[in-house]
XYZ file of C-alpha atoms in Angstrom:
348
model
C 73.195 -47.138 -40.998
C 69.634 -46.121 -41.774
C 70.760 -43.876 -44.644
C 73.957 -44.946 -46.398
C 75.262 -42.102 -48.539
C 78.943 -42.795 -47.996
C 79.549 -44.792 -51.190
C 78.660 -43.581 -54.663
C 75.944 -46.152 -55.247
C 72.589 -45.689 -56.934
C 69.680 -45.537 -54.476
C 67.212 -46.453 -57.205
C 68.354 -50.035 -57.741
C 69.057 -51.937 -60.960
C 66.613 -52.444 -63.787
C 64.068 -55.179 -63.002
C 65.205 -57.111 -66.052
C 68.777 -57.050 -64.768
C 67.787 -58.775 -61.561
C 65.797 -61.389 -63.464
C 68.657 -62.025 -65.897
C 71.209 -62.393 -63.112
C 68.954 -64.793 -61.229
C 68.390 -66.904 -64.335
C 72.135 -67.114 -64.943
C 72.620 -68.663 -61.521
C 71.035 -71.862 -62.820
C 74.328 -72.455 -64.666
C 76.536 -71.536 -61.730
C 78.370 -74.841 -62.146
C 79.619 -73.630 -65.545
C 82.364 -71.109 -66.230
C 81.133 -67.826 -67.709
C 81.958 -66.744 -71.246
C 85.577 -65.679 -70.821
C 85.371 -63.091 -73.599
C 81.950 -61.733 -72.571
C 81.068 -61.806 -76.262
C 77.371 -60.918 -76.049
C 77.998 -58.080 -73.607
C 80.898 -56.692 -75.619
C 78.772 -56.734 -78.766
C 75.973 -54.863 -77.010
C 78.387 -52.282 -75.593
C 79.985 -51.838 -79.023
C 76.569 -51.135 -80.536
C 75.700 -48.731 -77.717
C 78.996 -46.852 -78.039
C 79.169 -46.913 -81.847
C 82.428 -48.852 -81.568
C 83.730 -51.983 -83.225
C 83.929 -55.237 -81.284
C 87.762 -55.159 -80.983
C 87.523 -51.669 -79.471
C 85.677 -52.974 -76.387
C 86.757 -54.989 -73.362
C 85.016 -55.617 -70.067
C 86.351 -56.246 -66.598
C 85.358 -56.429 -62.957
C 84.588 -52.742 -62.622
C 86.442 -49.761 -64.033
C 88.955 -49.916 -61.165
C 90.145 -53.373 -62.233
C 90.413 -52.209 -65.832
C 92.538 -49.252 -64.752
C 94.781 -51.553 -62.730
C 95.470 -53.471 -65.944
C 95.493 -50.573 -68.412
C 97.917 -48.222 -66.659
C 100.702 -50.800 -66.107
C 100.178 -52.053 -69.640
C 100.717 -48.587 -71.123
C 103.828 -48.098 -68.962
C 105.349 -51.210 -70.588
C 107.432 -52.014 -67.518
C 109.772 -49.115 -68.338
C 112.030 -47.884 -65.556
C 111.328 -44.225 -64.849
C 107.893 -44.219 -66.490
C 105.507 -41.539 -65.236
C 101.735 -41.364 -64.770
C 100.326 -37.830 -64.652
C 96.986 -36.913 -63.089
C 95.306 -34.013 -61.348
C 95.513 -34.031 -57.568
C 92.264 -34.964 -55.787
C 91.673 -37.643 -58.432
C 90.306 -41.166 -58.000
C 92.753 -42.973 -55.737
C 93.005 -46.024 -58.021
C 95.241 -44.050 -60.407
C 97.899 -43.824 -57.716
C 97.554 -47.539 -56.990
C 97.773 -48.441 -60.681
C 100.921 -46.344 -61.073
C 102.437 -48.082 -58.060
C 101.646 -51.475 -59.568
C 103.330 -50.340 -62.765
C 106.438 -49.277 -60.860
C 105.847 -45.789 -62.266
C 106.262 -42.376 -60.707
C 102.912 -40.766 -59.961
C 102.874 -37.048 -60.756
C 100.032 -34.940 -59.339
C 99.112 -31.620 -60.923
C 97.661 -28.980 -58.556
C 94.013 -27.958 -58.856
C 92.099 -24.954 -57.575
C 91.109 -24.408 -53.975
C 88.041 -25.615 -52.085
C 84.526 -24.484 -52.826
C 83.437 -21.181 -51.324
C 80.645 -18.670 -51.661
C 82.453 -17.458 -54.787
C 81.987 -20.717 -56.663
C 82.730 -24.445 -56.977
C 86.070 -25.847 -55.941
C 88.957 -27.890 -57.258
C 88.858 -26.467 -60.772
C 91.240 -28.075 -63.281
C 93.583 -26.440 -65.770
C 94.698 -28.689 -68.630
C 97.616 -26.362 -69.369
C 99.069 -27.345 -66.006
C 98.562 -30.976 -66.944
C 100.382 -30.483 -70.239
C 103.233 -28.678 -68.487
C 103.799 -31.773 -66.315
C 104.246 -34.106 -69.305
C 107.838 -35.154 -70.017
C 109.554 -37.631 -72.290
C 109.125 -40.172 -69.460
C 105.340 -39.732 -69.261
C 103.460 -42.763 -70.529
C 99.938 -42.124 -69.203
C 97.839 -39.043 -68.504
C 94.642 -40.015 -66.695
C 91.627 -37.832 -65.969
C 88.477 -38.690 -64.060
C 85.809 -36.652 -65.780
C 83.755 -35.876 -63.737
C 86.140 -36.307 -60.830
C 85.725 -38.385 -57.715
C 85.629 -37.158 -54.946
C 85.307 -33.487 -55.910
C 82.835 -33.570 -58.815
C 85.041 -31.204 -60.847
C 85.324 -31.663 -64.616
C 87.082 -30.464 -67.717
C 85.038 -29.335 -70.680
C 84.900 -31.008 -74.049
C 86.893 -28.121 -75.495
C 89.595 -28.656 -72.867
C 89.761 -32.370 -73.672
C 90.201 -31.645 -77.364
C 92.960 -29.158 -76.576
C 94.685 -31.615 -74.254
C 94.598 -34.481 -76.739
C 95.863 -32.305 -79.586
C 98.895 -31.273 -77.517
C 99.915 -34.614 -76.040
C 102.910 -36.336 -77.650
C 102.383 -39.710 -79.314
C 104.253 -41.629 -76.606
C 101.509 -40.739 -74.090
C 98.211 -42.583 -73.679
C 95.325 -40.385 -72.552
C 92.971 -42.318 -70.276
C 89.600 -40.701 -69.563
C 87.627 -42.206 -66.699
C 83.950 -41.503 -67.327
C 82.392 -43.434 -64.447
C 79.894 -40.609 -63.829
C 79.254 -39.463 -67.393
C 75.532 -40.261 -67.363
C 74.970 -37.559 -64.740
C 77.061 -34.952 -66.566
C 76.355 -35.043 -70.302
C 75.128 -31.735 -71.683
C 75.970 -29.697 -68.579
C 78.550 -26.922 -68.163
C 80.395 -27.735 -71.383
C 80.888 -31.395 -70.469
C 81.240 -33.875 -73.334
C 82.223 -37.510 -73.530
C 85.634 -38.180 -75.028
C 84.317 -40.446 -77.795
C 81.954 -37.757 -79.089
C 84.737 -35.246 -79.655
C 86.756 -36.767 -82.495
C 89.943 -36.343 -80.495
C 93.064 -35.889 -82.593
C 95.275 -38.417 -80.844
C 95.959 -42.044 -81.653
C 96.145 -43.169 -78.020
C 92.908 -42.289 -76.227
C 91.259 -44.889 -73.993
C 88.030 -44.493 -72.036
C 86.801 -46.459 -69.032
C 83.185 -46.539 -67.880
C 81.248 -48.590 -65.361
C 77.922 -50.273 -64.726
C 78.240 -49.482 -61.010
C 76.742 -45.981 -61.028
C 73.859 -45.161 -63.368
C 73.110 -48.843 -64.027
C 73.199 -49.618 -60.275
C 75.243 -52.814 -60.546
C 77.950 -51.887 -58.020
C 77.712 -55.268 -56.330
C 78.246 -57.223 -59.555
C 81.408 -55.419 -60.746
C 81.257 -54.722 -64.472
C 83.344 -52.069 -66.222
C 84.091 -51.194 -69.837
C 87.281 -50.251 -71.639
C 86.932 -48.445 -74.981
C 89.773 -47.486 -77.285
C 91.981 -48.474 -80.196
C 91.938 -52.231 -80.762
C 95.672 -52.602 -80.026
C 95.379 -50.862 -76.648
C 92.232 -52.758 -75.719
C 93.659 -56.162 -76.660
C 96.912 -55.543 -74.826
C 95.225 -54.439 -71.590
C 92.629 -57.218 -71.839
C 95.442 -59.762 -72.012
C 96.389 -58.912 -68.430
C 93.086 -59.764 -66.788
C 92.407 -63.034 -64.944
C 90.431 -65.515 -67.026
C 86.670 -65.847 -66.437
C 86.768 -62.681 -64.363
C 83.299 -61.292 -65.149
C 80.717 -63.705 -63.767
C 77.782 -64.988 -65.795
C 75.175 -63.233 -63.582
C 77.130 -59.973 -63.931
C 77.288 -60.296 -67.725
C 73.579 -61.088 -67.906
C 72.616 -58.191 -65.655
C 74.745 -55.710 -67.593
C 73.300 -56.891 -70.882
C 69.741 -56.456 -69.604
C 70.608 -53.038 -68.132
C 71.766 -51.742 -71.494
C 68.412 -52.680 -72.984
C 66.315 -50.830 -70.387
C 66.575 -47.208 -71.500
C 63.561 -46.160 -69.474
C 65.067 -47.266 -66.174
C 68.386 -45.592 -67.008
C 66.647 -42.320 -67.844
C 64.655 -42.418 -64.605
C 67.788 -43.128 -62.568
C 69.690 -40.253 -64.153
C 66.780 -37.840 -63.741
C 66.287 -38.844 -60.107
C 69.987 -38.494 -59.373
C 70.352 -35.076 -60.987
C 67.236 -33.810 -59.197
C 68.534 -35.162 -55.884
C 71.923 -33.566 -56.421
C 70.260 -30.222 -57.113
C 68.047 -30.464 -54.042
C 70.989 -31.452 -51.833
C 73.010 -28.510 -53.149
C 70.113 -26.096 -52.666
C 69.567 -27.315 -49.114
C 73.235 -26.898 -48.223
C 73.202 -23.412 -49.732
C 70.206 -22.521 -47.548
C 72.220 -23.720 -44.545
C 75.168 -21.544 -45.584
C 77.502 -24.495 -46.158
C 80.041 -24.188 -49.009
C 80.062 -27.219 -51.251
C 80.794 -28.453 -54.747
C 77.797 -30.133 -56.345
C 79.817 -30.965 -59.467
C 78.541 -33.354 -62.114
C 78.684 -36.715 -60.337
C 76.124 -38.410 -58.102
C 77.443 -36.763 -54.937
C 78.203 -33.439 -53.283
C 81.507 -32.502 -51.618
C 80.969 -30.432 -48.474
C 83.461 -27.945 -47.009
C 83.501 -27.967 -43.197
C 86.337 -25.882 -41.798
C 86.854 -28.501 -39.070
C 88.267 -32.022 -39.009
C 85.865 -34.255 -40.939
C 86.021 -37.235 -38.581
C 83.965 -35.556 -35.871
C 81.358 -34.598 -38.455
C 81.208 -38.154 -39.832
C 80.649 -39.412 -36.282
C 77.902 -36.851 -35.696
C 76.071 -37.962 -38.839
C 76.545 -41.613 -37.849
C 74.951 -40.931 -34.461
C 71.867 -39.918 -36.439
C 71.939 -43.064 -38.571
C 73.501 -41.428 -41.634
C 76.758 -42.610 -43.203
C 78.821 -40.009 -45.077
C 82.384 -40.329 -46.377
C 85.491 -38.642 -45.000
C 88.125 -37.929 -47.657
C 91.404 -38.267 -45.779
C 92.977 -40.574 -48.444
C 92.708 -37.630 -50.848
C 94.456 -35.294 -48.399
C 91.109 -33.583 -47.854
C 90.781 -33.425 -44.075
C 87.980 -30.889 -43.699
C 85.592 -32.228 -46.316
C 82.973 -34.956 -46.543
C 81.338 -36.488 -49.582
C 77.593 -37.111 -49.524
C 76.125 -39.360 -52.206
C 72.718 -38.516 -53.613
C 70.046 -40.775 -52.159
C 66.337 -41.056 -52.803
C 64.291 -37.883 -52.380
C 63.347 -39.051 -48.876
C 66.988 -39.755 -47.998
C 68.082 -36.354 -49.288
C 65.563 -34.643 -47.017
C 66.712 -36.764 -44.075
C 70.345 -35.818 -44.765
C 69.440 -32.126 -44.941
C 67.462 -32.308 -41.698
C 70.441 -33.929 -39.955
C 72.824 -31.435 -41.556
C 71.003 -28.520 -39.944
C 72.008 -29.971 -36.571
C 75.371 -31.529 -37.432
C 76.711 -28.526 -39.310
C 75.223 -25.855 -37.078
C 78.532 -24.872 -35.540
C 81.061 -25.503 -38.294
C 83.225 -22.490 -39.215
C 82.239 -22.580 -42.898
C 78.669 -21.637 -41.919
C 79.625 -18.529 -40.005
């Protein structure tokens, strides 16, 4: 593909220092990496205003979730994991690995001219919690819809959850959302609940998707227990070095976030001009409403050298997700969209 906007990767690349650090670490490729990722954990703790025992790292946030969710279910028969529908598919997989029942809470309908789609009601989430619920997990912002819950909603949710439930907040896209539409990170809210864990990633804003580094933040007991499930030496030395250097380069992070938000806005504006309903949301992508089966649209984009993502695994059959690319890639996507989407029902 000439333009690959099918995966939620950064088009701006990692910080130059991250590439240099990863390359330097390869000189010791015959050695095992630091199993505890001590230097990286210390840097993350400082960045997040957390203590060292409140931080763990893993091979991406998905791997951390695959350890955390089963750990919080404690192998209990009949345990439940509650999430909004149209959430990151890894939650379902983690519940399956835990032998838990996965409970999906309905969300609002697709985007339309009236407004963004897939809106989330935390009262519905709370209503689904039972004495068998062990985990409530929220991707905030959500993948693949870009929907979010506000900081006020998170505070309300945490204050109402019983103590036997762990609230897991997946903030993979938080860099692109902070300060917009009432969004707030969980750790800034002083949540009144003793079991709140947060996962983040270096794959998105730090552009290290190919090196697989994620972060778990939370109470020391939860962090230590989940960390005990991971394979030893799981985060490679080049990945640790690159993540450490990425944290230090604030200028590159700021430029990546600014470029992504601007690209998201331009993509949304262009789709609006074409009369195509969509949800721009707060991630690094836009979810497009088609009114026809998405596969034919994906193929039409591909014929023009552009890769977009169908969302069938999320039971979204008439939607595609388009990741924000460079400014040049965004314009190329919009030019192709004028042809590809010319006859879709949602434009009429």
